[in-house]
Structures are given as C-alpha cells and as structure tokens.
Amino acid sequence: MSREADNGTEVLNGLDLFVGGPIQHALSPDGFTSDLERTLKLVMETLREYGANIYSAHTVEHFGDRTAHYTPEQVAARDLRWMSKCDVFIPVLPVTEDGVLMRTDGTHVELGWATALGRPIVLITQQPIVESASHLLKGLHRVGDVQLLDVERFAQAPFLLVEHVLRATKRQREAVRSSVVLARA
C-alpha cells in the first residue's frame, strides 16, 4: 500500500495510539535529545495526518519541560489508563552514539503492560535490535503481537508506520466491519 493508493488521510480514524519512548534519560542540560524529539514528532505527525488519536507523555509533558509538574503516581495511572484504552502501542527505542539502547525504564514497563493486555506493538528502533537490548525485549515477539520497524526506514518513508498500524489492527477492523454487516442484516 502506498500513500497515493490509499486515496485519503483518514485510514486511521477511530484508532487510539499510544506513542512511548524515553523522557527522563533523553534529557540533558541542553534539553531533550534532538534526534529523538524529531523522530517522536514525525511519528505523531504521521499518525495524526491519517486520522489517529494520539496519547503521548512527550506531548503532555512538553518533551520533559513539564515532567516535574506530575507526580510518579499521576504518570503511572495516566499511562496505564492510556494503555488500557489504546488500540496499538508504538514505542520508540533510540540507540545512543555508542551503539547502546537508551535507557527507558518507563517504556519497558509499558511494553510489559501492552503484552499483558494483548495490545499490538509497533516497535520503532534500529534493526537488527542492538546487542545491548535485554533478552526479554529481543524475545518479546514470541509472547506478544510485535512488529518491528527500523527507525531509519521510517525516517525515509513515514507511511511505513501507517502500514504497520493497519496490519496490527487488521483483525480488529475486520471484526468491526463484520458487526456492522450483521447489524444491517
């Protein structure tokens, strides 16, 4: 599927997508890591362009500028609520200049929630997954519905993310269509 072939920008209408990734460990005295911020903004802009509703701590917390305005209890409750409501979890796991996965404890907790709640995951990170990643992360696709999207491929062709989300929600969308057909019968 290509963007041109889709003939519309509403293919993700009605979908709630939770975009995650590091905040605390992406902050430096100079501010939020610029490459990661660009990637996260491109993820959210792409998904919104196609009609999705986005949940993102990065947006709410202004990429770390407002994180101190929230208690740990508020963040945990908010993010679990978002995970419970979302159709797909889309974490961005960046790799640092020295080739190590950036630390992001919260995102890894959210990956556990998504898997336990049966939420599809579209994981955006360097491919193949870096050696420094944990066995649990590398093996997550064996216990959850996980699709991998290379961060560089995504940056070059953002519509790939839309295709991954559509693939992740195919069964859900087919079930909705079937129920509409049955209701009309």
PDB file of C-alpha atoms in Angstrom:
ATOM      1  CA  MET A   1       0.000   0.000   0.000  1.00  0.00           C
ATOM      2  CA  SER A   2       1.317   3.435  -0.838  1.00  0.00           C
ATOM      3  CA  ARG A   3       0.178   6.776   0.426  1.00  0.00           C
ATOM      4  CA  GLU A   4      -1.078   7.620  -3.053  1.00  0.00           C
ATOM      5  CA  ALA A   5      -3.012   4.363  -3.290  1.00  0.00           C
ATOM      6  CA  ASP A   6      -4.864   4.998  -0.067  1.00  0.00           C
ATOM      7  CA  ASN A   7      -6.778   7.975  -1.579  1.00  0.00           C
ATOM      8  CA  GLY A   8      -7.416   9.563   1.794  1.00  0.00           C
ATOM      9  CA  THR A   9      -5.923  10.629   5.022  1.00  0.00           C
ATOM     10  CA  GLU A  10      -8.480   9.063   7.341  1.00  0.00           C
ATOM     11  CA  VAL A  11      -7.360   5.433   7.239  1.00  0.00           C
ATOM     12  CA  LEU A  12      -6.556   5.541  10.975  1.00  0.00           C
ATOM     13  CA  ASN A  13      -9.763   7.327  12.043  1.00  0.00           C
ATOM     14  CA  GLY A  14     -11.138   5.939  15.275  1.00  0.00           C
ATOM     15  CA  LEU A  15      -7.840   4.402  16.364  1.00  0.00           C
ATOM     16  CA  ASP A  16      -6.265   5.362  19.685  1.00  0.00           C
ATOM     17  CA  LEU A  17      -2.487   5.029  19.503  1.00  0.00           C
ATOM     18  CA  PHE A  18      -0.127   5.312  22.470  1.00  0.00           C
ATOM     19  CA  VAL A  19       3.311   6.614  21.464  1.00  0.00           C
ATOM     20  CA  GLY A  20       6.047   5.970  24.014  1.00  0.00           C
ATOM     21  CA  GLY A  21       9.768   6.330  24.452  1.00  0.00           C
ATOM     22  CA  PRO A  22      12.373   7.747  26.809  1.00  0.00           C
ATOM     23  CA  ILE A  23      11.881  11.060  28.552  1.00  0.00           C
ATOM     24  CA  GLN A  24      13.965  11.070  31.735  1.00  0.00           C
ATOM     25  CA  HIS A  25      17.092   9.585  30.157  1.00  0.00           C
ATOM     26  CA  ALA A  26      16.644  11.645  26.974  1.00  0.00           C
ATOM     27  CA  LEU A  27      17.119  14.880  28.907  1.00  0.00           C
ATOM     28  CA  SER A  28      20.442  16.650  29.229  1.00  0.00           C
ATOM     29  CA  PRO A  29      21.344  20.131  30.491  1.00  0.00           C
ATOM     30  CA  ASP A  30      20.796  21.272  26.877  1.00  0.00           C
ATOM     31  CA  GLY A  31      17.250  19.856  26.783  1.00  0.00           C
ATOM     32  CA  PHE A  32      15.623  16.857  25.146  1.00  0.00           C
ATOM     33  CA  THR A  33      17.694  14.755  22.719  1.00  0.00           C
ATOM     34  CA  SER A  34      17.038  16.447  19.380  1.00  0.00           C
ATOM     35  CA  ASP A  35      17.194  13.334  17.151  1.00  0.00           C
ATOM     36  CA  LEU A  36      14.717  11.516  19.368  1.00  0.00           C
ATOM     37  CA  GLU A  37      12.432  14.548  19.532  1.00  0.00           C
ATOM     38  CA  ARG A  38      12.418  14.787  15.721  1.00  0.00           C
ATOM     39  CA  THR A  39      11.603  11.078  15.431  1.00  0.00           C
ATOM     40  CA  LEU A  40       8.801  11.236  18.001  1.00  0.00           C
ATOM     41  CA  LYS A  41       7.305  14.324  16.370  1.00  0.00           C
ATOM     42  CA  LEU A  42       7.428  12.626  12.963  1.00  0.00           C
ATOM     43  CA  VAL A  43       5.704   9.555  14.434  1.00  0.00           C
ATOM     44  CA  MET A  44       2.916  11.652  15.940  1.00  0.00           C
ATOM     45  CA  GLU A  45       2.527  13.971  12.920  1.00  0.00           C
ATOM     46  CA  THR A  46       2.318  10.991  10.568  1.00  0.00           C
ATOM     47  CA  LEU A  47      -0.292   9.207  12.668  1.00  0.00           C
ATOM     48  CA  ARG A  48      -2.388  12.363  13.168  1.00  0.00           C
ATOM     49  CA  GLU A  49      -2.217  13.130   9.446  1.00  0.00           C
ATOM     50  CA  TYR A  50      -4.002   9.821   8.860  1.00  0.00           C
ATOM     51  CA  GLY A  51      -6.681  10.468  11.480  1.00  0.00           C
ATOM     52  CA  ALA A  52      -5.405   8.677  14.590  1.00  0.00           C
ATOM     53  CA  ASN A  53      -5.904   9.915  18.135  1.00  0.00           C
ATOM     54  CA  ILE A  54      -2.547  10.051  19.936  1.00  0.00           C
ATOM     55  CA  TYR A  55      -1.709   9.526  23.605  1.00  0.00           C
ATOM     56  CA  SER A  56       1.813  10.702  24.411  1.00  0.00           C
ATOM     57  CA  ALA A  57       3.608  11.723  27.585  1.00  0.00           C
ATOM     58  CA  HIS A  58       6.060  13.566  25.340  1.00  0.00           C
ATOM     59  CA  THR A  59       3.279  15.887  24.215  1.00  0.00           C
ATOM     60  CA  VAL A  60       1.651  16.267  27.637  1.00  0.00           C
ATOM     61  CA  GLU A  61       4.993  16.821  29.355  1.00  0.00           C
ATOM     62  CA  HIS A  62       6.373  19.055  26.572  1.00  0.00           C
ATOM     63  CA  PHE A  63       9.342  16.744  25.938  1.00  0.00           C
ATOM     64  CA  GLY A  64      10.440  16.858  29.562  1.00  0.00           C
ATOM     65  CA  ASP A  65       9.891  20.570  30.230  1.00  0.00           C
ATOM     66  CA  ARG A  66       6.769  19.859  32.311  1.00  0.00           C
ATOM     67  CA  THR A  67       7.604  16.410  33.689  1.00  0.00           C
ATOM     68  CA  ALA A  68       8.217  17.881  37.156  1.00  0.00           C
ATOM     69  CA  HIS A  69       4.575  19.053  37.211  1.00  0.00           C
ATOM     70  CA  TYR A  70       3.410  15.428  37.558  1.00  0.00           C
ATOM     71  CA  THR A  71       3.856  13.005  40.427  1.00  0.00           C
ATOM     72  CA  PRO A  72       5.039   9.450  39.797  1.00  0.00           C
ATOM     73  CA  GLU A  73       1.557   8.272  40.832  1.00  0.00           C
ATOM     74  CA  GLN A  74      -0.099  10.537  38.254  1.00  0.00           C
ATOM     75  CA  VAL A  75       2.223   9.377  35.478  1.00  0.00           C
ATOM     76  CA  ALA A  76       1.745   5.680  36.303  1.00  0.00           C
ATOM     77  CA  ALA A  77      -2.054   5.998  36.469  1.00  0.00           C
ATOM     78  CA  ARG A  78      -2.237   8.096  33.292  1.00  0.00           C
ATOM     79  CA  ASP A  79      -0.003   5.802  31.249  1.00  0.00           C
ATOM     80  CA  LEU A  80      -1.802   2.646  32.418  1.00  0.00           C
ATOM     81  CA  ARG A  81      -5.140   4.280  31.525  1.00  0.00           C
ATOM     82  CA  TRP A  82      -3.792   5.129  28.061  1.00  0.00           C
ATOM     83  CA  MET A  83      -2.500   1.588  27.599  1.00  0.00           C
ATOM     84  CA  SER A  84      -5.876   0.172  28.619  1.00  0.00           C
ATOM     85  CA  LYS A  85      -7.632   2.391  26.059  1.00  0.00           C
ATOM     86  CA  CYS A  86      -5.221   2.231  23.133  1.00  0.00           C
ATOM     87  CA  ASP A  87      -5.509   0.065  20.050  1.00  0.00           C
ATOM     88  CA  VAL A  88      -1.735  -0.076  19.412  1.00  0.00           C
ATOM     89  CA  PHE A  89       1.335   0.804  21.469  1.00  0.00           C
ATOM     90  CA  ILE A  90       4.114   2.465  19.451  1.00  0.00           C
ATOM     91  CA  PRO A  91       7.346   2.767  21.441  1.00  0.00           C
ATOM     92  CA  VAL A  92      10.432   4.442  20.004  1.00  0.00           C
ATOM     93  CA  LEU A  93      13.632   2.953  21.426  1.00  0.00           C
ATOM     94  CA  PRO A  94      16.634   5.010  20.342  1.00  0.00           C
ATOM     95  CA  VAL A  95      20.219   3.828  20.198  1.00  0.00           C
ATOM     96  CA  THR A  96      22.907   6.137  21.579  1.00  0.00           C
ATOM     97  CA  GLU A  97      26.001   7.197  19.630  1.00  0.00           C
ATOM     98  CA  ASP A  98      27.978   4.388  21.261  1.00  0.00           C
ATOM     99  CA  GLY A  99      25.529   1.769  19.952  1.00  0.00           C
ATOM    100  CA  VAL A 100      23.691   1.098  23.210  1.00  0.00           C
ATOM    101  CA  LEU A 101      19.922   1.153  23.642  1.00  0.00           C
ATOM    102  CA  MET A 102      18.990   4.355  25.500  1.00  0.00           C
ATOM    103  CA  ARG A 103      17.725   3.624  28.992  1.00  0.00           C
ATOM    104  CA  THR A 104      13.959   3.958  29.282  1.00  0.00           C
ATOM    105  CA  ASP A 105      12.550   2.160  32.293  1.00  0.00           C
ATOM    106  CA  GLY A 106       9.032   3.530  31.803  1.00  0.00           C
ATOM    107  CA  THR A 107       8.810   2.389  28.193  1.00  0.00           C
ATOM    108  CA  HIS A 108       9.872  -1.109  29.189  1.00  0.00           C
ATOM    109  CA  VAL A 109       7.149  -1.188  31.870  1.00  0.00           C
ATOM    110  CA  GLU A 110       4.687  -0.060  29.181  1.00  0.00           C
ATOM    111  CA  LEU A 111       5.894  -2.858  26.871  1.00  0.00           C
ATOM    112  CA  GLY A 112       5.025  -5.299  29.657  1.00  0.00           C
ATOM    113  CA  TRP A 113       1.598  -3.739  30.116  1.00  0.00           C
ATOM    114  CA  ALA A 114       0.935  -3.835  26.361  1.00  0.00           C
ATOM    115  CA  THR A 115       1.891  -7.501  26.153  1.00  0.00           C
ATOM    116  CA  ALA A 116      -0.151  -8.459  29.225  1.00  0.00           C
ATOM    117  CA  LEU A 117      -3.185  -6.544  27.931  1.00  0.00           C
ATOM    118  CA  GLY A 118      -2.878  -8.079  24.471  1.00  0.00           C
ATOM    119  CA  ARG A 119      -2.181  -4.770  22.741  1.00  0.00           C
ATOM    120  CA  PRO A 120      -0.378  -4.923  19.407  1.00  0.00           C
ATOM    121  CA  ILE A 121       3.031  -3.240  19.454  1.00  0.00           C
ATOM    122  CA  VAL A 122       4.811  -1.478  16.595  1.00  0.00           C
ATOM    123  CA  LEU A 123       8.349  -1.083  17.912  1.00  0.00           C
ATOM    124  CA  ILE A 124      10.463   1.571  16.195  1.00  0.00           C
ATOM    125  CA  THR A 125      14.165   1.043  16.750  1.00  0.00           C
ATOM    126  CA  GLN A 126      17.390   0.246  14.950  1.00  0.00           C
ATOM    127  CA  GLN A 127      17.306  -3.110  13.156  1.00  0.00           C
ATOM    128  CA  PRO A 128      18.573  -5.590  13.939  1.00  0.00           C
ATOM    129  CA  ILE A 129      17.911  -4.889  17.606  1.00  0.00           C
ATOM    130  CA  VAL A 130      21.178  -3.896  19.247  1.00  0.00           C
ATOM    131  CA  GLU A 131      23.144  -6.419  21.268  1.00  0.00           C
ATOM    132  CA  SER A 132      22.717  -4.341  24.462  1.00  0.00           C
ATOM    133  CA  ALA A 133      18.948  -4.943  24.455  1.00  0.00           C
ATOM    134  CA  SER A 134      17.669  -7.382  27.054  1.00  0.00           C
ATOM    135  CA  HIS A 135      16.646 -10.942  26.263  1.00  0.00           C
ATOM    136  CA  LEU A 136      13.092 -10.005  27.241  1.00  0.00           C
ATOM    137  CA  LEU A 137      12.981  -7.245  24.642  1.00  0.00           C
ATOM    138  CA  LYS A 138      14.587  -9.407  21.956  1.00  0.00           C
ATOM    139  CA  GLY A 139      12.154 -12.266  22.668  1.00  0.00           C
ATOM    140  CA  LEU A 140       9.009 -10.172  23.151  1.00  0.00           C
ATOM    141  CA  HIS A 141       7.676 -11.087  19.690  1.00  0.00           C
ATOM    142  CA  ARG A 142       7.375 -14.704  20.886  1.00  0.00           C
ATOM    143  CA  VAL A 143       4.792 -13.811  23.538  1.00  0.00           C
ATOM    144  CA  GLY A 144       3.178 -10.665  22.122  1.00  0.00           C
ATOM    145  CA  ASP A 145       1.939  -9.190  18.878  1.00  0.00           C
ATOM    146  CA  VAL A 146       5.082  -7.223  17.993  1.00  0.00           C
ATOM    147  CA  GLN A 147       6.063  -5.702  14.674  1.00  0.00           C
ATOM    148  CA  LEU A 148       9.489  -4.141  14.229  1.00  0.00           C
ATOM    149  CA  LEU A 149      10.068  -1.007  12.171  1.00  0.00           C
ATOM    150  CA  ASP A 150      13.596   0.180  11.543  1.00  0.00           C
ATOM    151  CA  VAL A 151      13.968   3.804  12.634  1.00  0.00           C
ATOM    152  CA  GLU A 152      15.981   4.767   9.540  1.00  0.00           C
ATOM    153  CA  ARG A 153      13.458   3.197   7.147  1.00  0.00           C
ATOM    154  CA  PHE A 154      10.683   5.016   8.999  1.00  0.00           C
ATOM    155  CA  ALA A 155      12.525   8.358   8.721  1.00  0.00           C
ATOM    156  CA  GLN A 156      12.860   7.859   4.965  1.00  0.00           C
ATOM    157  CA  ALA A 157       9.287   6.621   4.445  1.00  0.00           C
ATOM    158  CA  PRO A 158       6.973   7.619   7.329  1.00  0.00           C
ATOM    159  CA  PHE A 159       3.956   5.937   5.697  1.00  0.00           C
ATOM    160  CA  LEU A 160       5.551   2.598   6.639  1.00  0.00           C
ATOM    161  CA  LEU A 161       4.296   3.300  10.160  1.00  0.00           C
ATOM    162  CA  VAL A 162       0.717   3.661   8.911  1.00  0.00           C
ATOM    163  CA  GLU A 163       1.060   0.331   7.096  1.00  0.00           C
ATOM    164  CA  HIS A 164       2.330  -1.334  10.289  1.00  0.00           C
ATOM    165  CA  VAL A 165      -0.562   0.108  12.335  1.00  0.00           C
ATOM    166  CA  LEU A 166      -3.072  -1.083   9.719  1.00  0.00           C
ATOM    167  CA  ARG A 167      -1.511  -4.551   9.815  1.00  0.00           C
ATOM    168  CA  ALA A 168      -1.606  -4.533  13.642  1.00  0.00           C
ATOM    169  CA  THR A 169      -5.307  -3.602  13.702  1.00  0.00           C
ATOM    170  CA  LYS A 170      -6.487  -5.705  10.762  1.00  0.00           C
ATOM    171  CA  ARG A 171      -8.417  -8.244  12.860  1.00  0.00           C
ATOM    172  CA  GLN A 172      -9.998  -5.513  14.962  1.00  0.00           C
ATOM    173  CA  ARG A 173     -11.129  -3.562  11.879  1.00  0.00           C
ATOM    174  CA  GLU A 174     -12.476  -6.730  10.238  1.00  0.00           C
ATOM    175  CA  ALA A 175     -14.466  -7.552  13.383  1.00  0.00           C
ATOM    176  CA  VAL A 176     -15.990  -4.059  13.401  1.00  0.00           C
ATOM    177  CA  ARG A 177     -16.926  -4.374   9.709  1.00  0.00           C
ATOM    178  CA  SER A 178     -18.500  -7.800  10.330  1.00  0.00           C
ATOM    179  CA  SER A 179     -20.545  -6.496  13.241  1.00  0.00           C
ATOM    180  CA  VAL A 180     -21.798  -3.600  11.105  1.00  0.00           C
ATOM    181  CA  VAL A 181     -22.792  -6.008   8.327  1.00  0.00           C
ATOM    182  CA  LEU A 182     -24.568  -8.266  10.840  1.00  0.00           C
ATOM    183  CA  ALA A 183     -26.351  -5.297  12.403  1.00  0.00           C
ATOM    184  CA  ARG A 184     -27.660  -4.241   8.987  1.00  0.00           C
ATOM    185  CA  ALA A 185     -28.906  -7.762   8.170  1.00  0.00           C
TER     186      ALA A 185
END
